[in-house]
Amino acid sequence: DVKVTQSSRYLVKRTGEKVFLECVQDMDHENMFWYRQDPGLGLRLIYFSYDVKMKEKGDIPEGYSVSREKKERFSLILESASTNQTSMYLCASSLVGSSYNEQFFGPGTRLTVL
Amino acid sequence: RKEVEQDPGPFNVPEGATVAFNCTYSNSASQSFFWYRQDCRKEPKLLMSVYSSGNEDGRFTAQLNRASQYISLLIRDSKLSDSATYLCVVKEDDYKLSFGAGTTVTVRA
């Protein structure tokens, strides 16, 4: 069965802290994605990666960075957390190529920044 | 302007009813179209792809109108288990999906 896991379901951090969100997929997918989901705004793409050590900015990369050192793992880093980064963070993975459409999501991490 | 716009609802319908809702997209070059389902406090999951000719999957029917740039989803004979948020999704290129904010459907007994 397809599986994407995220390191934490709930996380509470303080303003200015460095935050690491980890995502692991066991499907040997090339593509991995980080989204944030906010009420009324839907899912917005933060960063994605199509290969190890490769990364591309999404629609809202400001305040975030990512790391992909291994194919199965994609990390999202908040260098200095701010209250406007309180959100649900969803990781996803997919196969590469125009024929492959489905993205598989992890359960999400609800991050609260105080 | 959002790339994918949906009526947020909620659509409150009795069991057995038919419910339908649309979304519109702004990029005429979009490649592929989908409906994802997201249950409360869960991750989104693919419900069905949307093809130009229209397609059915059991009680669910999806339609695409490229000329008017809208996609629709119709649910027949609604079940309590259909209560969820339905996300309209547009594939922009080989990597990127654009998501609508979702339409909430609540089916009541």
mmCIF file of C-alpha atoms in Angstrom:
data_model
loop_
_atom_site.group_PDB
_atom_site.id
_atom_site.type_symbol
_atom_site.label_atom_id
_atom_site.label_comp_id
_atom_site.label_asym_id
_atom_site.label_seq_id
_atom_site.Cartn_x
_atom_site.Cartn_y
_atom_site.Cartn_z
ATOM 1 C CA ASP A 1 0.000 0.000 0.000
ATOM 2 C CA VAL A 2 1.166 3.482 -0.882
ATOM 3 C CA LYS A 3 2.484 5.380 2.086
ATOM 4 C CA VAL A 4 3.619 8.906 2.859
ATOM 5 C CA THR A 5 4.450 9.632 6.469
ATOM 6 C CA GLN A 6 5.145 12.898 8.238
ATOM 7 C CA SER A 7 7.186 13.206 11.388
ATOM 8 C CA SER A 8 4.569 14.902 13.562
ATOM 9 C CA ARG A 9 0.782 15.320 13.499
ATOM 10 C CA TYR A 10 0.836 18.344 15.786
ATOM 11 C CA LEU A 11 3.645 20.750 16.539
ATOM 12 C CA VAL A 12 3.778 23.890 18.681
ATOM 13 C CA LYS A 13 6.742 26.240 18.307
ATOM 14 C CA ARG A 14 7.664 29.741 19.376
ATOM 15 C CA THR A 15 8.309 32.702 17.127
ATOM 16 C CA GLY A 16 11.885 32.721 15.897
ATOM 17 C CA GLU A 17 12.504 29.008 16.385
ATOM 18 C CA LYS A 18 13.906 26.894 13.568
ATOM 19 C CA VAL A 19 11.415 24.200 12.617
ATOM 20 C CA PHE A 20 11.990 20.977 10.704
ATOM 21 C CA LEU A 21 9.153 19.031 9.132
ATOM 22 C CA GLU A 22 10.072 15.625 7.777
ATOM 23 C CA CYS A 23 8.346 13.585 5.104
ATOM 24 C CA VAL A 24 9.128 10.047 3.995
ATOM 25 C CA GLN A 25 7.585 8.059 1.135
ATOM 26 C CA ASP A 26 8.043 4.361 0.453
ATOM 27 C CA MET A 27 6.859 4.311 -3.167
ATOM 28 C CA ASP A 28 10.154 5.191 -4.891
ATOM 29 C CA HIS A 29 8.521 8.327 -6.302
ATOM 30 C CA GLU A 30 10.717 10.897 -8.000
ATOM 31 C CA ASN A 31 8.578 13.931 -7.160
ATOM 32 C CA MET A 32 7.904 15.254 -3.702
ATOM 33 C CA PHE A 33 5.962 18.337 -2.673
ATOM 34 C CA TRP A 34 5.274 20.527 0.334
ATOM 35 C CA TYR A 35 1.978 22.383 0.597
ATOM 36 C CA ARG A 36 0.304 24.433 3.239
ATOM 37 C CA GLN A 37 -3.460 24.405 3.612
ATOM 38 C CA ASP A 38 -5.379 27.309 5.091
ATOM 39 C CA PRO A 39 -9.165 27.808 5.309
ATOM 40 C CA GLY A 40 -10.568 29.478 2.229
ATOM 41 C CA LEU A 41 -7.231 29.357 0.411
ATOM 42 C CA GLY A 42 -6.889 25.690 -0.372
ATOM 43 C CA LEU A 43 -3.551 23.975 -0.825
ATOM 44 C CA ARG A 44 -0.697 26.217 -1.853
ATOM 45 C CA LEU A 45 2.598 24.822 -3.112
ATOM 46 C CA ILE A 46 5.648 25.868 -1.123
ATOM 47 C CA TYR A 47 8.439 23.849 -2.770
ATOM 48 C CA PHE A 48 8.799 20.704 -4.779
ATOM 49 C CA SER A 49 11.617 18.386 -5.752
ATOM 50 C CA TYR A 50 11.868 16.176 -8.827
ATOM 51 C CA ASP A 51 15.092 14.405 -7.855
ATOM 52 C CA VAL A 52 17.619 14.050 -5.070
ATOM 53 C CA LYS A 53 19.253 17.384 -4.265
ATOM 54 C CA MET A 54 16.958 19.177 -6.744
ATOM 55 C CA LYS A 55 14.385 21.698 -5.616
ATOM 56 C CA GLU A 56 12.064 24.196 -7.205
ATOM 57 C CA LYS A 57 10.130 27.069 -5.674
ATOM 58 C CA GLY A 58 6.403 26.828 -5.637
ATOM 59 C CA ASP A 59 3.933 29.654 -5.239
ATOM 60 C CA ILE A 60 4.794 30.705 -1.677
ATOM 61 C CA PRO A 61 8.448 29.833 -0.891
ATOM 62 C CA GLU A 62 9.224 32.893 1.218
ATOM 63 C CA GLY A 63 10.262 31.994 4.742
ATOM 64 C CA TYR A 64 10.826 28.324 3.880
ATOM 65 C CA SER A 65 13.627 26.136 2.609
ATOM 66 C CA VAL A 66 13.798 22.437 1.749
ATOM 67 C CA SER A 67 16.264 19.601 1.663
ATOM 68 C CA ARG A 68 16.235 16.360 -0.287
ATOM 69 C CA GLU A 69 19.330 14.305 0.429
ATOM 70 C CA LYS A 70 17.682 10.932 -0.215
ATOM 71 C CA LYS A 71 15.005 9.978 -2.700
ATOM 72 C CA GLU A 72 12.524 8.924 -0.055
ATOM 73 C CA ARG A 73 12.885 11.916 2.254
ATOM 74 C CA PHE A 74 11.919 15.562 1.778
ATOM 75 C CA SER A 75 12.307 18.063 4.585
ATOM 76 C CA LEU A 76 10.696 21.465 4.999
ATOM 77 C CA ILE A 77 12.572 23.999 7.106
ATOM 78 C CA LEU A 78 11.230 27.170 8.645
ATOM 79 C CA GLU A 79 14.394 29.132 9.342
ATOM 80 C CA SER A 80 12.724 31.488 11.819
ATOM 81 C CA ALA A 81 9.113 30.601 12.511
ATOM 82 C CA SER A 82 6.537 33.369 12.501
ATOM 83 C CA THR A 83 2.903 33.397 13.588
ATOM 84 C CA ASN A 84 1.709 33.679 9.973
ATOM 85 C CA GLN A 85 3.264 30.276 9.345
ATOM 86 C CA THR A 86 0.679 28.658 11.608
ATOM 87 C CA SER A 87 -1.005 26.235 9.242
ATOM 88 C CA MET A 88 -1.562 22.635 8.173
ATOM 89 C CA TYR A 89 1.445 21.363 6.224
ATOM 90 C CA LEU A 90 0.951 18.528 3.775
ATOM 91 C CA CYS A 91 3.633 16.521 2.047
ATOM 92 C CA ALA A 92 2.912 14.630 -1.183
ATOM 93 C CA SER A 93 4.733 12.464 -3.687
ATOM 94 C CA SER A 94 4.144 11.339 -7.239
ATOM 95 C CA LEU A 95 5.771 9.573 -10.153
ATOM 96 C CA VAL A 96 7.381 11.728 -12.820
ATOM 97 C CA GLY A 97 5.906 12.235 -16.272
ATOM 98 C CA SER A 98 2.784 13.543 -17.925
ATOM 99 C CA SER A 99 1.092 10.162 -17.708
ATOM 100 C CA TYR A 100 1.235 10.125 -13.953
ATOM 101 C CA ASN A 101 -1.242 12.413 -12.334
ATOM 102 C CA GLU A 102 -1.997 11.300 -8.830
ATOM 103 C CA GLN A 103 -0.258 12.838 -5.872
ATOM 104 C CA PHE A 104 -0.248 10.822 -2.657
ATOM 105 C CA PHE A 105 -0.461 12.833 0.529
ATOM 106 C CA GLY A 106 0.786 12.318 4.037
ATOM 107 C CA PRO A 107 -1.538 12.854 7.009
ATOM 108 C CA GLY A 108 -0.383 16.424 7.549
ATOM 109 C CA THR A 109 1.346 18.339 10.345
ATOM 110 C CA ARG A 110 -0.663 21.018 12.107
ATOM 111 C CA LEU A 111 1.898 23.624 13.120
ATOM 112 C CA THR A 112 1.087 26.353 15.614
ATOM 113 C CA VAL A 113 3.573 29.190 16.068
ATOM 114 C CA LEU A 114 3.075 31.178 19.258
ATOM 115 C CA ARG B 1 -7.095 35.966 -9.083
ATOM 116 C CA LYS B 2 -7.105 32.343 -7.967
ATOM 117 C CA GLU B 3 -6.213 29.768 -10.588
ATOM 118 C CA VAL B 4 -9.012 27.446 -9.495
ATOM 119 C CA GLU B 5 -12.250 28.794 -8.000
ATOM 120 C CA GLN B 6 -14.914 26.758 -6.247
ATOM 121 C CA ASP B 7 -18.158 27.503 -4.441
ATOM 122 C CA PRO B 8 -17.230 26.675 -0.842
ATOM 123 C CA GLY B 9 -20.772 25.557 0.034
ATOM 124 C CA PRO B 10 -21.716 23.961 2.288
ATOM 125 C CA PHE B 11 -24.176 21.885 0.343
ATOM 126 C CA ASN B 12 -26.483 20.194 2.851
ATOM 127 C CA VAL B 13 -28.472 17.417 1.234
ATOM 128 C CA PRO B 14 -30.608 14.507 2.462
ATOM 129 C CA GLU B 15 -29.583 10.941 1.848
ATOM 130 C CA GLY B 16 -30.561 9.804 -1.618
ATOM 131 C CA ALA B 17 -30.475 13.289 -3.120
ATOM 132 C CA THR B 18 -28.430 14.416 -6.083
ATOM 133 C CA VAL B 19 -25.920 17.198 -5.563
ATOM 134 C CA ALA B 20 -23.819 18.945 -8.170
ATOM 135 C CA PHE B 21 -21.226 21.681 -8.067
ATOM 136 C CA ASN B 22 -18.686 23.297 -10.370
ATOM 137 C CA CYS B 23 -15.310 24.871 -10.397
ATOM 138 C CA THR B 24 -13.677 27.242 -12.862
ATOM 139 C CA TYR B 25 -10.022 27.469 -13.829
ATOM 140 C CA SER B 26 -8.098 30.345 -15.338
ATOM 141 C CA ASN B 27 -5.277 28.690 -17.285
ATOM 142 C CA SER B 28 -6.550 27.645 -20.705
ATOM 143 C CA ALA B 29 -3.363 25.617 -21.246
ATOM 144 C CA SER B 30 -4.086 23.331 -18.278
ATOM 145 C CA GLN B 31 -3.438 19.716 -19.133
ATOM 146 C CA SER B 32 -5.529 17.507 -16.922
ATOM 147 C CA PHE B 33 -8.300 17.796 -14.377
ATOM 148 C CA PHE B 34 -9.282 15.915 -11.257
ATOM 149 C CA TRP B 35 -11.517 15.781 -8.250
ATOM 150 C CA TYR B 36 -9.900 14.965 -4.918
ATOM 151 C CA ARG B 37 -11.828 14.194 -1.768
ATOM 152 C CA GLN B 38 -10.748 15.348 1.680
ATOM 153 C CA ASP B 39 -12.445 14.021 4.786
ATOM 154 C CA CYS B 40 -12.421 16.092 7.956
ATOM 155 C CA ARG B 41 -8.903 16.221 9.429
ATOM 156 C CA LYS B 42 -7.597 13.851 6.781
ATOM 157 C CA GLU B 43 -5.367 14.201 3.738
ATOM 158 C CA PRO B 44 -6.725 14.701 0.215
ATOM 159 C CA LYS B 45 -7.138 11.607 -1.919
ATOM 160 C CA LEU B 46 -7.827 11.266 -5.610
ATOM 161 C CA LEU B 47 -11.512 10.671 -6.291
ATOM 162 C CA MET B 48 -11.488 10.655 -10.072
ATOM 163 C CA SER B 49 -9.954 12.128 -13.176
ATOM 164 C CA VAL B 50 -12.076 14.299 -15.452
ATOM 165 C CA TYR B 51 -12.058 13.595 -19.164
ATOM 166 C CA SER B 52 -13.244 15.810 -21.998
ATOM 167 C CA SER B 53 -15.988 13.382 -22.927
ATOM 168 C CA GLY B 54 -17.272 13.202 -19.353
ATOM 169 C CA ASN B 55 -16.913 10.140 -17.190
ATOM 170 C CA GLU B 56 -18.673 8.213 -14.465
ATOM 171 C CA ASP B 57 -17.408 6.261 -11.511
ATOM 172 C CA GLY B 58 -20.349 4.621 -9.832
ATOM 173 C CA ARG B 59 -22.555 7.377 -8.421
ATOM 174 C CA PHE B 60 -20.099 10.114 -9.376
ATOM 175 C CA THR B 61 -20.135 11.883 -12.743
ATOM 176 C CA ALA B 62 -17.509 14.414 -13.794
ATOM 177 C CA GLN B 63 -17.716 16.774 -16.741
ATOM 178 C CA LEU B 64 -15.204 19.114 -18.357
ATOM 179 C CA ASN B 65 -16.042 22.125 -20.493
ATOM 180 C CA ARG B 66 -12.787 23.420 -21.962
ATOM 181 C CA ALA B 67 -14.448 26.256 -23.889
ATOM 182 C CA SER B 68 -15.918 27.737 -20.713
ATOM 183 C CA GLN B 69 -13.092 26.481 -18.505
ATOM 184 C CA TYR B 70 -15.193 24.758 -15.904
ATOM 185 C CA ILE B 71 -15.382 21.317 -14.357
ATOM 186 C CA SER B 72 -18.348 19.779 -12.611
ATOM 187 C CA LEU B 73 -19.014 16.920 -10.230
ATOM 188 C CA LEU B 74 -22.388 15.310 -9.704
ATOM 189 C CA ILE B 75 -23.149 12.841 -6.946
ATOM 190 C CA ARG B 76 -26.261 10.705 -7.314
ATOM 191 C CA ASP B 77 -28.068 8.859 -4.542
ATOM 192 C CA SER B 78 -25.990 10.574 -1.846
ATOM 193 C CA LYS B 79 -24.774 8.501 1.086
ATOM 194 C CA LEU B 80 -23.811 9.691 4.548
ATOM 195 C CA SER B 81 -20.270 8.600 3.703
ATOM 196 C CA ASP B 82 -20.155 11.132 0.849
ATOM 197 C CA SER B 83 -19.890 13.936 3.418
ATOM 198 C CA ALA B 84 -16.513 15.515 2.712
ATOM 199 C CA THR B 85 -14.801 18.429 1.057
ATOM 200 C CA TYR B 86 -14.323 18.007 -2.675
ATOM 201 C CA LEU B 87 -11.255 19.670 -4.169
ATOM 202 C CA CYS B 88 -11.128 20.664 -7.805
ATOM 203 C CA VAL B 89 -7.599 20.116 -9.109
ATOM 204 C CA VAL B 90 -5.967 21.249 -12.335
ATOM 205 C CA LYS B 91 -2.636 19.945 -13.602
ATOM 206 C CA GLU B 92 -0.571 22.832 -14.955
ATOM 207 C CA ASP B 93 2.519 20.959 -16.142
ATOM 208 C CA ASP B 94 4.379 17.710 -15.478
ATOM 209 C CA TYR B 95 4.760 18.591 -11.816
ATOM 210 C CA LYS B 96 2.375 21.224 -10.611
ATOM 211 C CA LEU B 97 -1.203 20.766 -9.467
ATOM 212 C CA SER B 98 -3.369 23.787 -8.625
ATOM 213 C CA PHE B 99 -6.036 23.147 -6.008
ATOM 214 C CA GLY B 100 -9.334 24.872 -5.418
ATOM 215 C CA ALA B 101 -10.252 25.704 -1.841
ATOM 216 C CA GLY B 102 -12.883 22.977 -1.835
ATOM 217 C CA THR B 103 -16.647 22.506 -1.786
ATOM 218 C CA THR B 104 -18.068 21.059 1.417
ATOM 219 C CA VAL B 105 -20.883 18.537 1.123
ATOM 220 C CA THR B 106 -22.843 17.335 4.121
ATOM 221 C CA VAL B 107 -25.297 14.477 3.652
ATOM 222 C CA ARG B 108 -27.884 14.177 6.434
ATOM 223 C CA ALA B 109 -29.942 11.168 7.408
#
